[in-house]
Amino acid sequence: MTLTMQPHRETVGLKPGLLYIDGEWGGATDGATWTHRHPATGEDIGELAVASASDVDAAVAAARRRFDSGEWSNTRAQERIGVLRRCGALLREHAEELRGLQALDNSVPVGFGAGVYAVSVEVAADVFDHHAGWVDKLGGETLTPYQGGDHLAMTFREPIGVVAAILPWNAPFLLFAQKVAPALATGCTVVLKPSEYCTFTVLRMVELLEQAGVPAGVLNVVTGPGDPTGERLITHPDVDKVSFTGSRGVGGRIVEASAATMKRVSLELGGKSPAIVFDDAADVGLAAATTIGAVTLGLSGQACVANTRALVHRDVYDEFIAAAEGMAGMVSYGDPFDPGVMSAPLINGTQLDRVLGYIERGKADGARLVTGGERLDGDYANGNFVAPTIFADVDNASTLAQEEVFGPVLAVIPFDDEDEAVAMANDTEYGLGASVFSANAQRTFRVARKVRAGTVCVNGFQIEPHLPFGGFKQSGLGREGGKSAIESFTELKTVLMPLGDEMM
Ligand code: NAD
């Protein structure tokens, strides 16, 4: 039976996508819209407003005004804590509805989303609670003054100002929370731009935050693609900071655009993370399942930190590949509202062509196709589904091992000793994550310290929302998560004062 989203569209109650500027919902001033196509069916799902440069200007002006007035940053701590807690509570209360909206946006299955960090509403709600706890703990230091004890020297953490928060399409709950919660906790005001491929979920989250008591103009939303909406935002002189999650290419453009006004920039970009599996791993099958699972389940490998390269010791190489192939065969596709479905299609036709292109390139470069390697047809023919794909005997210098595929494709590469594994792990321009599988504790720590990546997991694959997260090398700039986020949404101010009357 051909898949259709129409009944779900009605059940979930999708509304047209509007802009939210200074507490008012409305269309784009020039009436421009973008039609969202569902990744699993190709159907038109809904229309969203495309914010023009003047709409973006209005949103930034509102955020600027509300920031400069100090009305949010000077609110009593208990009041701001209460608002952030209510944000978390309302997200939790509406989790099911939000999962449905996400399934209409990016086709992440409702059955997969509940417990998994990156696509979990509940984790996003926890992030709001976590940041509520920071509001009354923002502080500086009292320092020893250079000029002696008759002087005071101290530091303050002050909100960075107007934040442009730009989101990708793949993990709207968590990435919304990791940007908006610390920005609000520190007293910043925000202009948020969701991805044009995942807007409806984010708009509903914003409605819930409005309901939670976030004042008008403190959080604004402009929707639409990179051009014109995103470009105006990143070049706007009144934006103090751009907090971006997305591709390496757009990240580079943001750095370039920031130079004109020295905007603060934090970037969470792509990856080509390795899972390093040693011959003394306690459970090679588990290492294989963890690795192929992260590349095929849920987002179908469209996840920045997924371990898309498996570096496997030659003595357990065949065992690893057999286990990974078995697991790949169990991945289920289809209607994201079917609780038995575990994996999403690729987000759009461009990404589908890109992934199929990488698969052809892998074959041409001599890698051995173990399983998958093709687009799914039949019931899935109207969607962007690609079968879970494993390539073995991949050359670490080849395109498949070096570039971010962003699809359900695992590259398996053999190694003979630890030094070779570490050298290959580091031989990429990215440095977002890694996993090390070994029963030798010294080895796991030794390798974890040598791998140049922002997060290294030992004998597993996990990310914690309150810990620092970000990339070495071209995987990003700065860190999100917990205290790192608080620091990145604040400026450090030093205040000096002589104490003697004669010095005044
Ligand atoms: P993308 O870079 O194409 O788009 C991200 C956002 O940037 C979208 O909102 C888009 O509209 C906007 N944009 C595009 N051009 C712009 C411009 N010129 N100016 C301003 N904004 C612009 O990325 P995507 O396809 O949405 O997401 C996939 C990428 O995101 C992958 O590379 C993935 O690794 C990365 N990602 C990283 C993390 C992380 O935490 N490191 C998390 C999720 C995704």
XYZ file of C-alpha atoms and ligand atoms in Angstrom:
548
model
C 0.000 0.000 0.000
C 1.317 3.440 -0.916
C 2.215 5.499 2.126
C 0.305 8.698 2.811
C 0.569 11.331 5.545
C -2.850 12.903 4.955
C -4.724 11.207 7.843
C -1.848 11.936 10.253
C -1.754 15.540 9.105
C -5.346 15.914 10.253
C -4.897 13.998 13.514
C -1.847 15.979 14.541
C -3.561 19.243 13.565
C -0.961 20.951 11.433
C -1.382 24.722 11.065
C 0.232 26.992 8.440
C 3.709 28.122 9.518
C 3.823 31.767 10.634
C 6.505 34.164 11.814
C 6.561 35.181 15.471
C 7.860 38.711 15.945
C 7.546 40.781 19.129
C 4.782 38.541 20.421
C 2.691 38.599 17.206
C 2.091 35.706 14.815
C 1.782 36.585 11.117
C 2.804 35.855 7.543
C 5.773 37.269 5.650
C 5.298 40.909 4.605
C 5.805 39.999 0.942
C 3.557 36.920 1.278
C 6.343 34.487 0.281
C 5.907 30.851 1.344
C 7.778 27.524 1.223
C 6.003 24.200 0.753
C 7.286 21.326 2.850
C 7.390 17.916 1.138
C 7.220 14.858 3.321
C 10.438 12.798 3.071
C 8.622 9.436 3.228
C 5.908 10.169 0.678
C 6.803 13.247 -1.371
C 3.391 14.756 -0.460
C 2.980 18.462 0.224
C 2.583 18.671 3.978
C 2.105 22.363 4.642
C 3.190 25.884 3.856
C 5.410 28.100 5.930
C 6.208 31.788 5.670
C 9.535 32.801 4.154
C 10.787 35.776 6.169
C 12.155 38.527 3.947
C 15.064 40.758 4.929
C 12.609 43.308 6.327
C 10.846 40.607 8.424
C 14.230 39.586 9.823
C 15.007 43.248 10.530
C 11.741 43.540 12.482
C 12.528 40.417 14.519
C 16.061 41.592 15.323
C 14.753 45.076 16.217
C 12.268 43.511 18.662
C 14.957 41.341 20.239
C 17.347 44.326 20.433
C 14.743 46.554 22.072
C 13.808 43.898 24.637
C 17.457 43.219 25.390
C 18.492 46.864 25.692
C 15.563 47.621 27.992
C 16.931 44.997 30.410
C 13.388 43.816 31.122
C 14.290 40.139 30.712
C 17.884 40.105 31.968
C 16.897 42.093 35.082
C 13.817 40.014 35.929
C 13.916 38.526 39.423
C 15.792 35.223 39.309
C 12.827 33.290 40.723
C 10.589 34.604 37.970
C 12.985 33.545 35.201
C 13.478 30.165 36.873
C 9.693 29.725 36.958
C 9.360 30.513 33.252
C 12.099 28.044 32.284
C 10.575 25.322 34.481
C 7.167 25.890 32.913
C 8.803 25.588 29.463
C 10.124 22.144 30.461
C 6.780 21.097 31.949
C 4.764 22.150 28.881
C 7.149 20.392 26.499
C 6.757 17.203 28.543
C 2.988 17.587 28.639
C 2.848 17.923 24.837
C 5.465 15.274 24.055
C 3.165 13.047 22.039
C 1.842 15.898 19.918
C 5.404 17.134 19.320
C 6.558 13.657 18.259
C 3.679 13.616 15.760
C 4.692 16.999 14.381
C 8.287 15.857 14.089
C 7.135 12.793 12.140
C 5.343 15.136 9.730
C 8.408 17.351 9.474
C 11.411 15.047 9.199
C 9.783 11.593 9.370
C 11.608 10.466 12.510
C 9.366 7.590 13.699
C 7.210 8.264 16.749
C 8.194 4.829 18.075
C 11.865 5.728 18.059
C 11.719 9.249 19.406
C 10.613 8.756 22.999
C 13.778 7.670 24.710
C 16.642 8.555 22.458
C 18.703 11.567 23.435
C 18.850 13.535 20.184
C 15.195 13.091 19.210
C 13.567 13.005 22.624
C 11.119 15.696 23.767
C 11.713 14.595 27.360
C 15.460 15.219 27.097
C 14.751 18.677 25.655
C 12.449 19.361 28.633
C 15.261 18.257 30.985
C 17.562 20.763 29.293
C 15.129 23.566 30.223
C 15.037 22.323 33.835
C 18.828 22.115 33.914
C 19.174 25.710 32.738
C 16.501 26.929 35.145
C 19.004 25.854 37.791
C 21.704 28.138 36.396
C 19.680 31.369 36.578
C 20.551 32.144 40.210
C 24.054 30.716 39.982
C 25.515 33.005 37.331
C 28.451 34.663 38.964
C 31.974 35.913 38.638
C 34.962 36.012 40.946
C 36.493 38.427 43.405
C 40.178 38.547 42.508
C 43.416 39.742 44.098
C 43.940 43.246 42.717
C 47.320 43.937 41.098
C 47.473 47.304 42.841
C 47.086 45.965 46.362
C 44.489 45.503 49.057
C 43.083 49.013 48.857
C 41.496 48.088 45.524
C 38.693 45.733 44.539
C 38.824 43.563 41.415
C 35.939 41.395 40.352
C 34.322 39.751 37.356
C 30.691 39.437 36.265
C 29.027 37.205 33.701
C 26.657 39.290 31.606
C 24.308 38.165 28.835
C 25.892 38.357 25.403
C 22.928 40.231 23.884
C 20.800 39.394 20.842
C 21.348 35.785 19.749
C 20.568 34.434 16.274
C 19.933 30.720 16.822
C 19.953 28.699 13.589
C 18.830 25.074 13.625
C 19.271 22.118 11.269
C 16.360 19.827 10.458
C 17.445 16.598 12.134
C 17.040 17.003 15.915
C 14.662 19.912 16.541
C 13.784 19.145 20.187
C 17.270 18.891 21.585
C 18.930 21.539 19.447
C 16.134 24.039 20.149
C 16.613 23.404 23.863
C 20.429 23.513 23.777
C 20.290 27.014 22.281
C 17.113 28.635 23.605
C 17.331 27.421 27.242
C 20.829 28.799 28.018
C 20.109 31.989 26.044
C 16.983 32.644 28.136
C 18.647 31.539 31.372
C 21.489 34.037 30.919
C 19.150 36.934 30.012
C 19.759 37.069 26.255
C 17.021 37.674 23.704
C 16.701 35.413 20.676
C 15.798 35.363 17.004
C 15.384 31.716 16.088
C 15.521 30.299 12.580
C 14.458 26.670 12.237
C 15.367 24.657 9.163
C 12.925 24.947 6.274
C 12.806 21.120 6.400
C 11.657 21.037 10.028
C 9.633 24.106 10.913
C 6.241 22.984 12.227
C 7.667 21.202 15.274
C 9.710 24.250 16.241
C 6.759 26.632 15.845
C 4.698 24.532 18.228
C 7.553 24.529 20.741
C 7.647 28.327 20.499
C 3.878 28.497 21.137
C 4.419 26.415 24.262
C 7.207 28.716 25.439
C 4.904 31.699 24.855
C 2.330 29.925 27.015
C 5.007 29.295 29.650
C 5.476 33.049 30.027
C 8.466 33.947 27.846
C 7.687 37.656 27.260
C 6.949 39.127 23.823
C 10.079 40.006 21.850
C 12.386 37.931 24.054
C 12.015 34.958 21.689
C 11.208 35.658 18.013
C 11.022 33.244 15.096
C 11.775 33.815 11.431
C 11.180 30.880 9.112
C 12.459 30.153 5.624
C 15.587 28.921 3.864
C 19.188 30.150 4.062
C 18.511 32.674 1.305
C 16.989 35.166 2.063
C 16.120 34.481 5.728
C 19.335 33.011 7.144
C 21.658 35.340 5.237
C 19.970 38.472 6.594
C 20.175 37.099 10.116
C 23.893 36.281 10.047
C 24.825 39.619 8.464
C 22.571 41.777 10.643
C 24.652 44.376 12.528
C 22.405 44.218 15.630
C 22.948 40.494 16.206
C 25.632 39.960 18.862
C 26.024 36.189 18.566
C 25.210 33.471 16.047
C 24.654 30.062 17.571
C 24.553 27.642 14.649
C 24.128 23.919 14.173
C 24.394 22.624 10.635
C 26.781 21.836 7.823
C 30.474 22.689 7.560
C 29.809 24.820 4.449
C 27.213 27.102 6.047
C 29.349 27.243 9.219
C 32.216 28.645 7.140
C 29.907 31.266 5.649
C 28.818 32.326 9.156
C 32.432 32.805 10.263
C 33.033 34.927 7.162
C 29.891 37.025 7.745
C 30.720 37.538 11.429
C 33.892 39.486 10.600
C 32.085 42.719 9.703
C 30.762 43.280 13.243
C 32.872 40.749 15.211
C 29.843 38.686 16.134
C 30.429 35.936 18.625
C 29.983 32.623 16.845
C 29.456 29.081 18.048
C 29.279 26.297 15.510
C 28.158 22.682 15.852
C 29.042 21.101 12.511
C 29.452 17.732 10.873
C 31.547 14.683 11.656
C 33.140 11.480 10.417
C 33.428 9.844 13.776
C 35.236 6.523 14.246
C 34.243 3.507 16.331
C 37.564 1.787 17.162
C 37.044 -1.889 17.931
C 40.008 -3.768 19.395
C 40.510 -7.534 19.351
C 40.130 -7.555 23.151
C 36.670 -5.925 23.064
C 34.453 -7.675 25.618
C 31.611 -8.115 23.118
C 32.345 -7.542 19.438
C 28.690 -8.210 18.560
C 27.582 -5.429 20.883
C 30.182 -3.052 19.423
C 28.846 -3.857 15.956
C 25.208 -3.433 16.987
C 25.940 -0.102 18.695
C 27.803 1.184 15.660
C 25.429 0.092 12.897
C 22.459 1.064 15.090
C 23.657 4.678 15.314
C 24.115 4.776 11.530
C 20.777 3.249 10.561
C 18.148 3.577 13.318
C 16.104 6.709 13.952
C 17.694 9.361 11.770
C 19.156 6.846 9.267
C 22.676 8.114 9.771
C 21.629 11.741 9.391
C 23.199 12.449 12.769
C 26.330 14.542 13.176
C 27.996 12.396 15.826
C 27.135 8.898 14.539
C 30.185 6.646 14.204
C 30.131 6.283 10.431
C 33.636 4.776 10.245
C 34.286 1.482 11.995
C 38.012 0.827 12.492
C 38.187 -2.846 13.401
C 41.153 -5.022 14.434
C 41.827 -7.636 11.783
C 41.365 -10.524 14.263
C 37.716 -9.607 14.916
C 37.019 -8.003 11.535
C 34.853 -10.762 10.029
C 32.943 -11.249 13.286
C 32.193 -7.503 13.430
C 30.986 -7.354 9.817
C 28.734 -10.413 10.204
C 27.122 -8.963 13.344
C 26.646 -5.529 11.747
C 25.102 -7.108 8.645
C 22.667 -9.102 10.797
C 21.568 -5.981 12.621
C 21.225 -3.969 9.371
C 18.772 -6.602 8.146
C 16.459 -5.891 11.075
C 15.964 -2.163 10.493
C 12.322 -1.327 9.706
C 11.086 1.497 7.458
C 7.786 3.032 6.436
C 5.069 5.150 8.003
C 6.702 7.142 10.831
C 3.408 6.902 12.786
C 3.617 3.089 12.811
C 5.083 2.189 16.246
C 6.977 -0.719 14.666
C 8.915 1.544 12.288
C 12.401 2.336 13.532
C 14.038 4.416 10.856
C 13.526 7.544 8.755
C 14.018 8.251 5.064
C 16.544 10.842 3.897
C 15.275 14.367 4.349
C 14.957 15.451 0.703
C 15.769 14.605 -2.910
C 19.094 16.431 -2.798
C 20.248 14.372 0.166
C 18.998 11.180 -1.493
C 21.063 11.900 -4.623
C 24.062 12.808 -2.491
C 23.958 9.545 -0.543
C 23.420 7.418 -3.655
C 26.354 9.286 -5.222
C 28.591 8.376 -2.256
C 27.523 4.743 -2.588
C 28.530 4.711 -6.269
C 31.790 6.423 -5.374
C 32.504 3.774 -2.719
C 32.030 1.000 -5.285
C 34.161 2.823 -7.858
C 36.944 3.283 -5.294
C 37.088 -0.476 -4.692
C 35.284 -0.828 -1.358
C 33.382 -4.126 -0.869
C 29.595 -3.709 -0.622
C 28.430 -6.075 2.152
C 24.758 -5.133 2.183
C 22.351 -2.427 0.986
C 23.590 0.112 -1.500
C 20.274 0.910 -3.129
C 17.174 3.005 -2.875
C 14.076 1.190 -1.596
C 11.238 0.808 -4.096
C 7.741 -0.735 -4.029
C 5.702 0.875 -1.228
C 8.614 3.197 -0.532
C 9.148 4.431 -4.083
C 7.762 7.934 -3.431
C 10.005 8.446 -0.421
C 13.744 9.021 0.005
C 14.495 5.612 1.536
C 17.947 4.040 1.230
C 18.656 0.520 2.505
C 21.101 0.208 5.429
C 24.456 -0.034 3.719
C 27.759 -1.489 4.854
C 31.005 -1.195 2.919
C 34.003 -3.260 4.036
C 37.697 -2.923 3.106
C 37.299 0.822 2.762
C 40.491 2.815 2.258
C 40.655 5.460 5.004
C 41.947 7.972 2.451
C 38.946 7.443 0.138
C 35.985 9.794 -0.201
C 33.657 7.385 1.614
C 35.907 7.427 4.687
C 36.654 11.143 4.618
C 33.423 12.960 3.775
C 30.226 13.234 5.800
C 27.702 11.077 3.902
C 24.754 11.843 6.216
C 22.892 8.654 5.385
C 22.696 4.994 6.468
C 26.180 4.081 5.252
C 28.888 2.501 7.417
C 32.502 2.289 6.203
C 34.445 -0.575 7.804
C 38.244 -0.388 7.775
C 40.687 -3.006 9.140
C 43.735 -2.219 11.319
C 46.608 -4.224 12.779
C 47.741 -2.269 15.829
C 46.787 0.557 18.176
C 49.029 3.199 16.620
C 47.588 2.545 13.185
C 44.019 2.756 14.565
C 44.688 6.080 16.286
C 46.416 7.498 13.204
C 43.444 6.563 10.996
C 40.927 7.843 13.552
C 42.630 11.240 13.457
C 43.221 11.306 9.718
C 40.111 13.336 8.775
C 39.269 17.019 8.838
C 36.500 16.344 11.383
C 36.715 15.710 15.131
C 33.244 15.458 16.642
C 33.038 12.068 18.350
C 34.546 8.590 18.696
C 33.986 5.306 20.518
C 36.645 2.909 21.797
C 35.734 -0.723 22.393
C 38.233 -2.726 24.483
C 38.238 -4.646 27.765
C 41.630 -3.134 28.632
C 40.909 -0.044 30.760
C 44.370 1.473 30.253
C 44.040 1.118 26.506
C 40.585 2.712 26.391
C 41.816 5.783 28.293
C 45.083 5.936 26.344
C 43.234 5.905 23.047
C 40.493 8.260 24.310
C 43.206 10.821 25.145
C 44.915 10.436 21.765
C 41.839 10.736 19.556
C 41.234 14.343 18.555
C 37.469 14.562 19.025
C 35.086 16.545 21.233
C 33.440 13.493 22.815
C 34.917 9.995 23.196
C 32.756 7.134 24.506
C 34.282 4.013 26.027
C 32.573 0.704 25.239
C 29.415 2.369 23.976
C 27.894 5.381 22.316
C 26.155 7.940 24.446
C 25.809 11.685 24.741
C 24.679 13.563 27.852
C 22.847 16.869 27.374
C 24.405 18.680 30.345
C 28.009 17.838 29.417
C 30.118 19.900 26.998
C 29.450 18.904 23.391
C 31.220 20.154 20.284
C 33.936 19.489 17.805
C 37.694 19.595 17.363
C 39.021 20.688 13.962
C 36.358 21.391 11.325
C 33.541 19.872 13.395
C 32.909 23.181 15.081
C 33.784 26.090 17.251
C 32.910 26.243 20.963
C 30.821 23.890 23.081
C 27.143 23.521 23.918
C 25.740 21.816 26.988
C 25.574 22.795 30.655
C 28.214 25.169 32.003
C 29.904 25.513 28.587
C 26.663 26.862 27.160
C 26.273 29.333 30.026
C 29.776 30.596 29.321
C 29.151 30.835 25.599
C 25.993 32.960 26.013
C 27.701 35.420 28.378
C 30.496 37.986 28.229
C 32.970 38.243 31.090
C 33.223 41.753 32.515
C 35.964 42.940 34.860
C 35.162 45.716 37.342
C 37.914 47.546 39.266
C 37.521 49.996 42.098
C 39.949 51.783 44.444
C 38.709 51.714 48.062
C 40.428 54.737 49.588
C 38.529 58.070 49.630
C 41.616 59.931 48.383
C 41.622 57.819 45.212
C 38.063 58.697 44.180
P 22.480 23.129 6.685
O 23.814 23.726 7.006
O 22.117 22.935 5.286
O 21.316 24.031 7.329
C 21.329 24.375 8.700
C 20.554 25.667 8.872
O 21.269 26.720 8.253
C 19.163 25.665 8.255
O 18.280 26.350 9.108
C 19.372 26.435 6.957
O 18.215 27.060 6.467
C 20.383 27.459 7.424
N 21.166 28.102 6.361
C 21.515 27.610 5.144
N 22.257 28.531 4.474
C 22.377 29.613 5.297
C 23.017 30.877 5.174
N 23.694 31.235 4.093
N 22.947 31.729 6.217
C 22.284 31.400 7.344
N 21.631 30.227 7.507
C 21.692 29.331 6.496
O 22.411 21.762 7.526
P 21.221 20.699 7.615
O 21.147 19.935 6.341
O 19.989 21.323 8.134
O 21.787 19.741 8.757
C 22.746 18.771 8.521
C 24.113 19.201 8.999
O 24.042 19.608 10.359
C 25.102 18.057 8.963
O 26.339 18.514 8.464
C 25.219 17.645 10.437
O 26.424 17.016 10.768
C 25.070 18.972 11.107
N 24.633 18.791 12.505
C 25.550 19.003 13.502
C 25.195 18.801 14.824
C 26.183 19.045 15.934
O 25.742 19.177 17.080
N 27.479 19.104 15.676
C 23.895 18.380 15.138
C 22.985 18.174 14.099
C 23.377 18.377 12.782
